[in-house]
XYZ file of C-alpha atoms in Angstrom:
591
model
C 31.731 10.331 -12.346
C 30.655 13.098 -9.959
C 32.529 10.991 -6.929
C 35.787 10.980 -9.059
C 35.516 15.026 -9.125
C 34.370 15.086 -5.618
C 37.921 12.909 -4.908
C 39.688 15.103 -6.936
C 38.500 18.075 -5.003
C 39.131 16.783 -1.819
C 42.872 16.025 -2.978
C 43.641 19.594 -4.226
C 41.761 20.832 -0.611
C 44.335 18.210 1.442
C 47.119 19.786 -0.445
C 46.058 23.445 0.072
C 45.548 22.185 4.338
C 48.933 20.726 4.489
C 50.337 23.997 3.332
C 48.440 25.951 5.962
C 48.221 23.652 8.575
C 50.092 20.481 8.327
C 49.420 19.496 11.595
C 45.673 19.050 10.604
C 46.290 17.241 7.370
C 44.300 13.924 8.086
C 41.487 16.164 8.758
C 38.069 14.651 7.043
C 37.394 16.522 3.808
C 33.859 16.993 3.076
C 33.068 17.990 -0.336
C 29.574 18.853 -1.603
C 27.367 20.263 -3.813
C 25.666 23.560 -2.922
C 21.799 23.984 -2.658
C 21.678 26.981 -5.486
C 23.502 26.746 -8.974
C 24.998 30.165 -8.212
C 27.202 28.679 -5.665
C 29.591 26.305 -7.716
C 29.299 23.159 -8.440
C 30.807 21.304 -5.308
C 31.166 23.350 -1.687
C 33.788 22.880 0.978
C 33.435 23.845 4.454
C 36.976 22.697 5.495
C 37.393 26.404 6.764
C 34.419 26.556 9.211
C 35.536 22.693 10.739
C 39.147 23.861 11.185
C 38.600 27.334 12.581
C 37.995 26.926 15.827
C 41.213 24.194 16.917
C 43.239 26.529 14.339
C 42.429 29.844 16.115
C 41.687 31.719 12.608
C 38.766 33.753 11.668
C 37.127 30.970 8.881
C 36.386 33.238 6.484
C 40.364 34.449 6.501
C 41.212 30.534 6.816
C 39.438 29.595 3.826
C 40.972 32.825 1.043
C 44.177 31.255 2.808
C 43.626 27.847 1.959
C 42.077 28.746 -1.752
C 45.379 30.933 -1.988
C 47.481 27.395 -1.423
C 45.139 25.091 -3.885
C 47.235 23.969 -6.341
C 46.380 24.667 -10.075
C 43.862 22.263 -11.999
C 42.441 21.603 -14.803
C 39.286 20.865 -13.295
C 38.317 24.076 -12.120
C 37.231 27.454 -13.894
C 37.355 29.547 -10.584
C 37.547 28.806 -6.771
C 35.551 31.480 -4.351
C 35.221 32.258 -0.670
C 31.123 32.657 0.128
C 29.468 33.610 3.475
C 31.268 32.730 6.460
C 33.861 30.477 4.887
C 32.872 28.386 2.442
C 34.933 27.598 -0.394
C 32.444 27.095 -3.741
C 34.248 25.630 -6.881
C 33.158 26.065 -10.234
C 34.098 23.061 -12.251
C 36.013 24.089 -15.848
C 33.882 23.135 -19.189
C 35.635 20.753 -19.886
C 35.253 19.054 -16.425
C 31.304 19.323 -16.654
C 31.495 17.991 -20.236
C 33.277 14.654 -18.677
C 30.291 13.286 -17.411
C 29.007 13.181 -21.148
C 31.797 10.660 -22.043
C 30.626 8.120 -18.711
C 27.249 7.688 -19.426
C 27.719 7.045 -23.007
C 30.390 4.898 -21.869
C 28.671 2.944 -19.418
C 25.015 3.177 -20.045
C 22.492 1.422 -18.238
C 25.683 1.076 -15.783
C 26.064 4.725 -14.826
C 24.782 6.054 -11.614
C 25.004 2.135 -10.001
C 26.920 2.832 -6.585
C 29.077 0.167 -4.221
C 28.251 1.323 -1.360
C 25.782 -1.886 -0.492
C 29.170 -3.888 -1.026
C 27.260 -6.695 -1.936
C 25.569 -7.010 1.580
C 22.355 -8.733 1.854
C 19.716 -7.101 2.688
C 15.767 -7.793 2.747
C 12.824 -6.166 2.103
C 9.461 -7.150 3.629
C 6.811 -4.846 1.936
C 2.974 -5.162 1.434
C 2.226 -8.081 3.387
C -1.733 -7.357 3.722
C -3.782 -9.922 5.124
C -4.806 -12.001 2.064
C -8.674 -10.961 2.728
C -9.786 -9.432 0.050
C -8.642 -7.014 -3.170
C -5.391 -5.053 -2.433
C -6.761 -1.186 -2.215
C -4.722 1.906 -2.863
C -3.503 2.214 0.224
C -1.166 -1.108 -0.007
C -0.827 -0.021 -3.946
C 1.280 2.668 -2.091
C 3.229 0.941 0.362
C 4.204 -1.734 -3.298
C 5.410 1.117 -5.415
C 7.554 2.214 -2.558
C 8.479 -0.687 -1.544
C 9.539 -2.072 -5.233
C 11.070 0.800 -6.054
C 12.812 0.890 -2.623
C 14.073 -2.612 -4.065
C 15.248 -1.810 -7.030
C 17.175 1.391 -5.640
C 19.238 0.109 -2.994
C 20.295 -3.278 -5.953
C 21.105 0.239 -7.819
C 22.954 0.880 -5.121
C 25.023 -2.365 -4.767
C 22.960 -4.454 -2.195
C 21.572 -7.673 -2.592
C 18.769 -7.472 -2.016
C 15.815 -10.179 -1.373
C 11.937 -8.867 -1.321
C 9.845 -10.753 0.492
C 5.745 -10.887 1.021
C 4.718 -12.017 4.542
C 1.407 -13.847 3.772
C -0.634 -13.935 7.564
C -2.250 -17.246 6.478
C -2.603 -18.377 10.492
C -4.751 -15.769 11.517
C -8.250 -14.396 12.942
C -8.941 -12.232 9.448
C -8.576 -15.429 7.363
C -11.295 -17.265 9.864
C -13.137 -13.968 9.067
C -12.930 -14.658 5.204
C -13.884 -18.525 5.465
C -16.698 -17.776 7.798
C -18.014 -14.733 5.369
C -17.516 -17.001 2.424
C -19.341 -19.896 3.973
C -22.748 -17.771 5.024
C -22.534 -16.663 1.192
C -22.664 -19.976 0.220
C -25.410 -21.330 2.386
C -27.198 -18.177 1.178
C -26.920 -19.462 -2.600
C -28.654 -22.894 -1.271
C -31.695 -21.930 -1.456
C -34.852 -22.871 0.445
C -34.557 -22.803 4.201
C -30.488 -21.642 4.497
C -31.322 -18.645 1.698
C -33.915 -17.271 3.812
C -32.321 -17.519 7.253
C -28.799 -16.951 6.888
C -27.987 -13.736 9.205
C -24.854 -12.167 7.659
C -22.541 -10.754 10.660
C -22.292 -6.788 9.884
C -18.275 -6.934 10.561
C -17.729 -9.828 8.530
C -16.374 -9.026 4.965
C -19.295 -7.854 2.753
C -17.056 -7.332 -0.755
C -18.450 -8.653 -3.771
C -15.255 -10.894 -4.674
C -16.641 -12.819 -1.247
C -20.027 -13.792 -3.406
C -18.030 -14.517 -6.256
C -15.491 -17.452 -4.167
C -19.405 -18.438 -2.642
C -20.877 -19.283 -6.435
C -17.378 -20.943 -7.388
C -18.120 -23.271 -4.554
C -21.429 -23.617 -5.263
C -20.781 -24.773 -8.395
C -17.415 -26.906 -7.515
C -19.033 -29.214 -4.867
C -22.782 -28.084 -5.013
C -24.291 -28.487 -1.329
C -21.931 -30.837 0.333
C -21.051 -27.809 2.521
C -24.774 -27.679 3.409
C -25.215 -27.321 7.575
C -28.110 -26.779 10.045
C -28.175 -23.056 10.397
C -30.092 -23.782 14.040
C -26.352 -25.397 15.352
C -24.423 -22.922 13.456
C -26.558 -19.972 15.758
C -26.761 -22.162 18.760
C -25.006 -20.576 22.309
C -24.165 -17.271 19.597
C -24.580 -14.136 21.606
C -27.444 -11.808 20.256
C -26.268 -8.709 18.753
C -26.638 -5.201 19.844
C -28.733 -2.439 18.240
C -27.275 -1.466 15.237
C -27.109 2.198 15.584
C -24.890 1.477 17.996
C -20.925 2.159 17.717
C -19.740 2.054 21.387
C -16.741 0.378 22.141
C -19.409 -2.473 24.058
C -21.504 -2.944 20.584
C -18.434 -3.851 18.814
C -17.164 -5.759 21.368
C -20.302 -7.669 21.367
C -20.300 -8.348 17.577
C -16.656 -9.157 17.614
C -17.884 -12.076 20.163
C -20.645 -13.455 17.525
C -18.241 -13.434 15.151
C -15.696 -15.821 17.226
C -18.892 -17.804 18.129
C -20.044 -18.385 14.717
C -16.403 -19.407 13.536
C -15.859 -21.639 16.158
C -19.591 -23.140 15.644
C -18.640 -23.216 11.762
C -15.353 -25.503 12.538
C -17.708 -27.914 14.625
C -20.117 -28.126 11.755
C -17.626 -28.614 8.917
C -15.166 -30.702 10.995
C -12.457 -31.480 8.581
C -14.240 -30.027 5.528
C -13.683 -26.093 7.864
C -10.337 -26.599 6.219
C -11.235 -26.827 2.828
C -13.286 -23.412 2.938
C -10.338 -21.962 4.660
C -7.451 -22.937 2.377
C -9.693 -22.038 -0.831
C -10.174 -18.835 0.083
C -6.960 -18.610 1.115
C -5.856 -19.568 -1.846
C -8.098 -17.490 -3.985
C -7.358 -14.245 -2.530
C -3.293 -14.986 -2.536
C -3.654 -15.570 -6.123
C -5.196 -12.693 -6.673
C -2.938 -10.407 -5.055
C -0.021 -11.664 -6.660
C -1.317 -10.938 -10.234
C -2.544 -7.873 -9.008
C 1.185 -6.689 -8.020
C 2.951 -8.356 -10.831
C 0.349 -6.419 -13.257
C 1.916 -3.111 -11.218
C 5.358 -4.316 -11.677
C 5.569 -5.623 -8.281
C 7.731 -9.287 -7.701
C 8.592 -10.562 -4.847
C 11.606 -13.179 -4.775
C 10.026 -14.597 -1.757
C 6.338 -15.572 -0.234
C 6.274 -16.599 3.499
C 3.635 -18.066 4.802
C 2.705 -17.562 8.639
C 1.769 -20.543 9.054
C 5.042 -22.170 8.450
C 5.926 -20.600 11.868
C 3.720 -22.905 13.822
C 4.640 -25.781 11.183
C 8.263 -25.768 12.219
C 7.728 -25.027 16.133
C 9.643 -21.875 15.761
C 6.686 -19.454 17.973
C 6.686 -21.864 20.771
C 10.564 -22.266 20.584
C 10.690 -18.621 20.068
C 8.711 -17.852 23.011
C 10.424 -20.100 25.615
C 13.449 -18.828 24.171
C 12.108 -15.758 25.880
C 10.678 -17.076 28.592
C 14.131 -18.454 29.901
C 15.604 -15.632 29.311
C 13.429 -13.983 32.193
C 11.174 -11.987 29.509
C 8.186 -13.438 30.083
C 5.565 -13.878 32.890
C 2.362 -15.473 33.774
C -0.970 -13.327 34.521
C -4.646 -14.441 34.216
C -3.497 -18.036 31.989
C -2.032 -15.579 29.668
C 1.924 -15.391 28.699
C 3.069 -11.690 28.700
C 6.392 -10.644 26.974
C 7.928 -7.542 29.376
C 7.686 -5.409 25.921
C 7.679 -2.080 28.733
C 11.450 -3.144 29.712
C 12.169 -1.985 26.475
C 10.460 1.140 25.893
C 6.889 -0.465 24.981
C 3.866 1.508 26.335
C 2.405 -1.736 27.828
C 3.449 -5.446 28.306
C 2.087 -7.743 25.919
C 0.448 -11.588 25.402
C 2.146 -13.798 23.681
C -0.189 -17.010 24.378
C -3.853 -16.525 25.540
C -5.275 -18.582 28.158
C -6.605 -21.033 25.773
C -2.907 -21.623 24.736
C -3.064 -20.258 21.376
C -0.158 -17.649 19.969
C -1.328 -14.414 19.611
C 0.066 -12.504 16.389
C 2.448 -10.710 17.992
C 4.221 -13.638 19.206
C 4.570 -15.062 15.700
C 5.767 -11.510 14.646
C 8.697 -12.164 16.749
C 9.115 -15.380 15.582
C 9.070 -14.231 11.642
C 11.741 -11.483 12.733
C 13.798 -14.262 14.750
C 13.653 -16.103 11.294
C 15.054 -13.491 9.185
C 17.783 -13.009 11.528
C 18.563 -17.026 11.533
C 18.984 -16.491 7.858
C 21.674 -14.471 7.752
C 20.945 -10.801 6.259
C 22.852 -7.756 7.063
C 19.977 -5.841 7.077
C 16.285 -5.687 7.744
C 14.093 -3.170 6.452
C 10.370 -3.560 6.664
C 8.058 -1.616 5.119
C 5.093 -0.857 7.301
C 1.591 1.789 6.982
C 2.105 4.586 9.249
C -0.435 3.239 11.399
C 2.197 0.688 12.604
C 3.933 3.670 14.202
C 3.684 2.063 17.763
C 4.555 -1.678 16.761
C 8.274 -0.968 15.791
C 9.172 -0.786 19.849
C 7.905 -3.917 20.969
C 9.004 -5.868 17.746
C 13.000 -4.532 18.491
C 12.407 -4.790 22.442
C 11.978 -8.279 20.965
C 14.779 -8.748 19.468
C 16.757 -7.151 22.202
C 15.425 -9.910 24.717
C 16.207 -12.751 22.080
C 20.402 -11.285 22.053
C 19.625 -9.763 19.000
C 21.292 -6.657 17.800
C 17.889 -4.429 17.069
C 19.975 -1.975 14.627
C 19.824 -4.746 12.428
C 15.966 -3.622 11.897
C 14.946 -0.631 9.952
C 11.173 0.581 9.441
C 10.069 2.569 6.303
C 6.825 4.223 7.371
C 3.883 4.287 4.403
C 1.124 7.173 4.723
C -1.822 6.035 3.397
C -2.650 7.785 -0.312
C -6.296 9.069 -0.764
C -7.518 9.479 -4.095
C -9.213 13.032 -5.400
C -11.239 13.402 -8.902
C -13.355 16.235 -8.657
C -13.161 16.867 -5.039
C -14.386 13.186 -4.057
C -12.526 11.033 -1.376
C -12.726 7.413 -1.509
C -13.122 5.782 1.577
C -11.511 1.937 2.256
C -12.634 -0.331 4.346
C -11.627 -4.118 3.657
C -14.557 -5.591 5.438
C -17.026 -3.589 4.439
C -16.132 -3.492 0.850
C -16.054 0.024 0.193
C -13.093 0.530 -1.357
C -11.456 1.634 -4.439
C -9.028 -0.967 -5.512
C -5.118 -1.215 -6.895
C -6.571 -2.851 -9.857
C -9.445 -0.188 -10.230
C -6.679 2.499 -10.038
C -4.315 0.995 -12.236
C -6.718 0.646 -14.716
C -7.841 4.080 -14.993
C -4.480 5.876 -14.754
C -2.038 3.266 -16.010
C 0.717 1.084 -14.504
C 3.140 4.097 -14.853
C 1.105 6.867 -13.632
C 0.268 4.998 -10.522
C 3.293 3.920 -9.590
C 5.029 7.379 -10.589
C 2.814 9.012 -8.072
C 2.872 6.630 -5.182
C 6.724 7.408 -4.925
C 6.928 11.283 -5.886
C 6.250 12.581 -1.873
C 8.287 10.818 0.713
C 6.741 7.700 2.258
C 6.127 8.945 5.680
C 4.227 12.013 4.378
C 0.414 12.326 3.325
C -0.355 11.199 -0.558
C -3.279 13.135 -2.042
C -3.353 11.465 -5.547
C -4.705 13.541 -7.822
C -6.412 11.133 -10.495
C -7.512 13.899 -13.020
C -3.938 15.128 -13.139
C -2.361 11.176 -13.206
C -4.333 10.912 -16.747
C -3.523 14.310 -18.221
C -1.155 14.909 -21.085
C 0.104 18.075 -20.181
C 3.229 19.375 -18.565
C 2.051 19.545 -14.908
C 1.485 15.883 -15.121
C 5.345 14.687 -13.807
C 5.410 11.590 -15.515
C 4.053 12.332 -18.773
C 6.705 15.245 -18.887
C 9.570 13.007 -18.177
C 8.527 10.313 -20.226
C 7.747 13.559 -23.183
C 12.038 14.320 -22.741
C 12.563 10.655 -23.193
C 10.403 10.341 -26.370
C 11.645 13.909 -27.437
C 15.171 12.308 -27.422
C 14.480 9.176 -29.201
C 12.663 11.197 -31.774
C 15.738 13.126 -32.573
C 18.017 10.184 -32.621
C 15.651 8.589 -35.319
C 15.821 12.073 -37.124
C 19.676 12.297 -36.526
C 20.187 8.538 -38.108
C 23.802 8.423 -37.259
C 25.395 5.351 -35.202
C 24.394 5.542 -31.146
C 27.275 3.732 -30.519
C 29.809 6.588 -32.102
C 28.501 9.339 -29.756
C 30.740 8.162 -26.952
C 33.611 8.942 -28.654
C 32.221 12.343 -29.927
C 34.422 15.436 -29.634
C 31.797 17.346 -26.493
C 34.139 20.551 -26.806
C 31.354 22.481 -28.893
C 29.222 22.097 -26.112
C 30.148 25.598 -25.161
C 26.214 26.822 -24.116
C 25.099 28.078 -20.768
C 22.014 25.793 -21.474
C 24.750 23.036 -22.635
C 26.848 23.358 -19.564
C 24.121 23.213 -16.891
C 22.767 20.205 -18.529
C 25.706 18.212 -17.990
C 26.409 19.460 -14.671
C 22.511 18.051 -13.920
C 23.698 14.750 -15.144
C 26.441 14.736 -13.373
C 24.614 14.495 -10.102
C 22.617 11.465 -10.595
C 25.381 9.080 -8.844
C 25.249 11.156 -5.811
C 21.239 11.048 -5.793
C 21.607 7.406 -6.217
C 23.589 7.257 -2.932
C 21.848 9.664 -1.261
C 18.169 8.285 -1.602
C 19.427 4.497 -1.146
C 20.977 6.033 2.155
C 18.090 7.636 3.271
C 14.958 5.084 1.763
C 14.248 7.801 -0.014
C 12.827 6.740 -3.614
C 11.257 9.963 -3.636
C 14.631 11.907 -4.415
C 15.437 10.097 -8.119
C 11.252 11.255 -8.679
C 12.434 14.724 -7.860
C 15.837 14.887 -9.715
C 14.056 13.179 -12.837
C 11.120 16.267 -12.971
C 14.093 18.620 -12.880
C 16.354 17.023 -15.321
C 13.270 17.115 -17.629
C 12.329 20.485 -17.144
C 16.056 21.470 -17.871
C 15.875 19.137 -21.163
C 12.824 20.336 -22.138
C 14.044 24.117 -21.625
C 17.137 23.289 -23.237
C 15.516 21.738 -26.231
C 13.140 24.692 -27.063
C 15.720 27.394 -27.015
C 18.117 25.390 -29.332
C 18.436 23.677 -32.381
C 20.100 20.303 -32.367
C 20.118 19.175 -35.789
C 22.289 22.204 -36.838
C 24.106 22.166 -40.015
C 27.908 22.483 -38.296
C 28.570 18.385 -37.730
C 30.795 19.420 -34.707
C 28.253 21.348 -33.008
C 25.277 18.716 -33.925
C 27.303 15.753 -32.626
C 28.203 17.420 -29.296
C 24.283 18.000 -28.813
C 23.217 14.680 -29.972
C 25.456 13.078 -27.985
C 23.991 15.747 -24.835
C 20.570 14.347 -25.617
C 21.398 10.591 -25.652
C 23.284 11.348 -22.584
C 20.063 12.691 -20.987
C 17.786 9.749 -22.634
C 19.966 7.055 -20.427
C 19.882 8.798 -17.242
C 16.297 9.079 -18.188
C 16.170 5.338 -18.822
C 18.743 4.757 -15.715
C 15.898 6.587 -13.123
C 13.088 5.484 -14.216
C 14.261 1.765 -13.662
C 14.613 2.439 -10.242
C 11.187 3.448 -10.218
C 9.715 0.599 -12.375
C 8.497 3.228 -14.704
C 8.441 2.649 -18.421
C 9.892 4.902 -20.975
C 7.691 5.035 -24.267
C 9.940 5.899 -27.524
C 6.895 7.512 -29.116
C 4.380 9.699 -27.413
């Protein structure tokens, strides 16, 4: 509704132009709505754009071009403000309008075309399947869902998509960590002897896939802990933390795994794929309980299945992109603006990540999006260069490739900070978070500071009833209005046709002009990846609700003037509804 006014406005303004400079009239009109209330309701700054190839002062220019707008219905008053802008004040009747198309249209209004259709995908999460998601990924899902769910708002078609890294190191990590837990549950001489690697993964759930084995197949896993140590390199003091200590444990652990897939021979890829599939399982009903689904689950190792990171990387390689130094591959990442080449095979042949990285992204161009957005932790910062240098060298356009940076969230109650580390097992988890603050709380919170900025999640607040808590307050307005509806007991479906002209109230009319902006938010924050924006617009259309509500009385006798505000109120309940969609945030009826 607020892009038909906008239209509208930028008519009248190419009117007014043509009659003061006709010469200019296929000039670009840019209408907009002012940062304060007390400049209008849409700005212009046609005046200031012109002034200079017109050779007019743009503050004369604009009262000139006001002085040519033709008469409307639309507008209550037009102004000149600061240096030349021209701020319009839309009619009553005009804000009032809005009213009518959300009634109208519902769970429809706000949706924008500006996605055309296009196909885009979203890659989000996509943590190594080693263990519990923590509240740092639960983060990077309620942006990334929500990020989802905005830009299908917004007209895309969109596909989400979880890229499981089922092919790598970590997941050795996991079956290796799971194994020693298991020979440690034997008994007798493995119980006493097993030496569990400090930077393997310590969590509990790690014990818990050990006893499930234990009691699945008992000790047919059973292996001489004297071979499994044999040719291992000792491990340093462990007070130390120097870059050689953790080099040297790093070794042991490759040792061990490799000694472990001698020992268990075809049975290494039973432990693998069970706790593969154990921890996968998990962190899909761990998301879904947030909200989260993905439409798609890719597996890494369907990469090396299908031949596509070898084909990938000669692909490269005849292109001129890669070289050979010390048995290692290197992609010539520094050609396009990479601090440093990198390996793409290792001496002993194998892929490193990186090169099936490029292979996943070569895979999501083959299938045909129009766009690419992946949704990465901060800490990725430095990746995003190589990975479109990549593309580049592959003839790939790397615009097609966007990257939402996450900022880790860190958790207060009380002035305590939980610290999360996946192998160690310190960590507070989604599920642990969800749990104590709710599914709507914690994903209300994830998205209500812009991704790329620090998240201090205040868990004392997330559980309060009380206005300061953002989500309770805008869920409050919704309940408020459903409340009143039930009191009201007229017919919902009559309140589009209402007659809105006794909504005659400062209070009234500043309502409906905050409605009115939700399309243009819509747009906006789909434009920008910017979830963050319908968060901020829904705290301050409750605020004005809730203001609204306590200075006035609805359920007045007059039946005019009680329609008109009913119908106000259900207008702000389905924007309400409409918002919170986007955000995968529920909105209670009661409260």
């Amino acid at each position: 509704m607020s892009s038909d006014l906008k239209l509208q406005l930028a008519e009248l303004m190419r009117v007014a132009l043509l009659s003061v400079a006709p010469g200019e009239g296929s000039s670009e009109i840019h209408i907009e709505r002012p940062k304060q209330a007390s400049h209008g309701d849409f700005s212009c700054n046609l005046a200031l754009q012109l002034a200079r190839s017109l050779k007019r002062n743009p503050r004369q220019l604009a009262e000139l071009l006001v002085s040519e707008l033709p008469y409307s219905s639309l507008l209550d008053r037009t102004e000149v403000a600061g240096a030349g802008f021209i701020n319009f004040h839309l009619a009553p009747a005009a804000r009032r309008q809005v009213l009518r198309g959300i009634l109208q249209q519902g769970e429809n209004f706000g949706r924008a075309t500006s996605g055309g259709g296009r196909t885009v995908l979203v890659e989000f999460v996509s943590a190594n399947p080693t263990g519990p998601l923590h509240v740092g990924h639960g983060r990077g899902a309620a942006y990334g869902d929500s990020l989802a769910r905005l830009l299908t708002f917004a007209g895309w078609s969109v596909t989400s998509e979880y890229y499981v890294n089922d092919a790598g190191r970590q997941m050795d990590i996991l079956a290796l960590s799971t194994w020693l837990r298991y020979l440690e549950l034997g008994g007798g001489q493995s119980a006493e002897h097993v030496v569990f690697p400090p930077n393997a993964y310590q969590g509990e759930y790690v014990r818990d896939m050990a006893r499930q084995m234990r009691l699945a197949h008992g000790g047919r896993y059973e292996r001489s802990l004297t071979q499994l140590a044999a040719g291992t390199p000792g491990l340093p003091d462990a007070t130390r933390t120097d870059a050689e200590a953790v080099r040297q444990r790093e070794n042991q652990l490759d040792a061990l795994i490799a000694n472990a897939r001698l020992l268990l021979g075809e049975e290494w890829r039973y432990v693998h794929d069970f706790v593969l599939a154990e921890q996968l399982a998990d962190c899909r009903n761990d998301l879904e309980e947030t909200g989260v689904h993905f439409d798609v689950w890719f597996s890494e190792q369907s990469l090396f299945a299908t031949g596509l990171v070898a084909r990938c990387v000669e692909r490269l390689a005849k292109a001129g992109h890669v070289y050979l130094q010390d048995g290692a591959r290197w992609f010539r990442s520094t050609t396009f603006g990479d601090e440093k080449d990198r390996v793409v095979q290792r001496d002993n042949g194998h892929y490193t990540y990186f090169a099936s990285d490029i292979a996943y992204h070569l895979n999501k161009c083959e299938r045909g999006f129009a766009r690419l957005i992946n949704v990465w932790g901060a800490d990725h910062h430095g990746y995003i260069p190589r990975v479109r240098g990549a593309l580049t060298a592959l003839g790939i356009d790397e615009s097609l490739l966007e990257v939402a940076l996450v900022q880790f969230a860190v958790l207060y109650r009380s002035g305590w900070k939980a610290q999360m580390s996946t192998r160690a097992g310190d960590f507070v988890t989604l599920r642990t978070l969800r749990e104590d603050v709710g599914v709507d709380a914690c994903r209300f919170f994830y998205v209500l500071r812009k991704s790329d900025q620090h998240l201090d999640f205040d868990l004392d607040l997330a559980k309060s009833q009380s206005n300061d808590n953002p989500v309770y307050y805008i869920q409050y307005a919704h309940a408020r209005v459903c409340s009143l509806l039930d009191l009201w007991a007229g017919d919902a479906e009559t309140l589009a046709a209402v007659d809105l002209a006794a909504l005659e109230g400062s209070r009234e009319l500043a309502l409906a002009a905050r409605l009115g902006e939700f399309p243009e938010v819509v747009e906006q924050a789909a434009a920008e990846l910017a979830p963050h924006l319908v968060a901020f617009y829904l705290k301050d259309l409750a605020a004005e609700f809730h203001s609204y509500y306590n200075a006035e009385r609805i359920l007045v006798d007059a039946p005019a003037v009680r329609e008109a505000r009913v119908a106000l109120a259900a207008a702000v309940r389905q924007v309400i509804r409409n918002g919170m969609s986007i955000l995968g945030v529920s909105c209670p009826e009661s409260m």
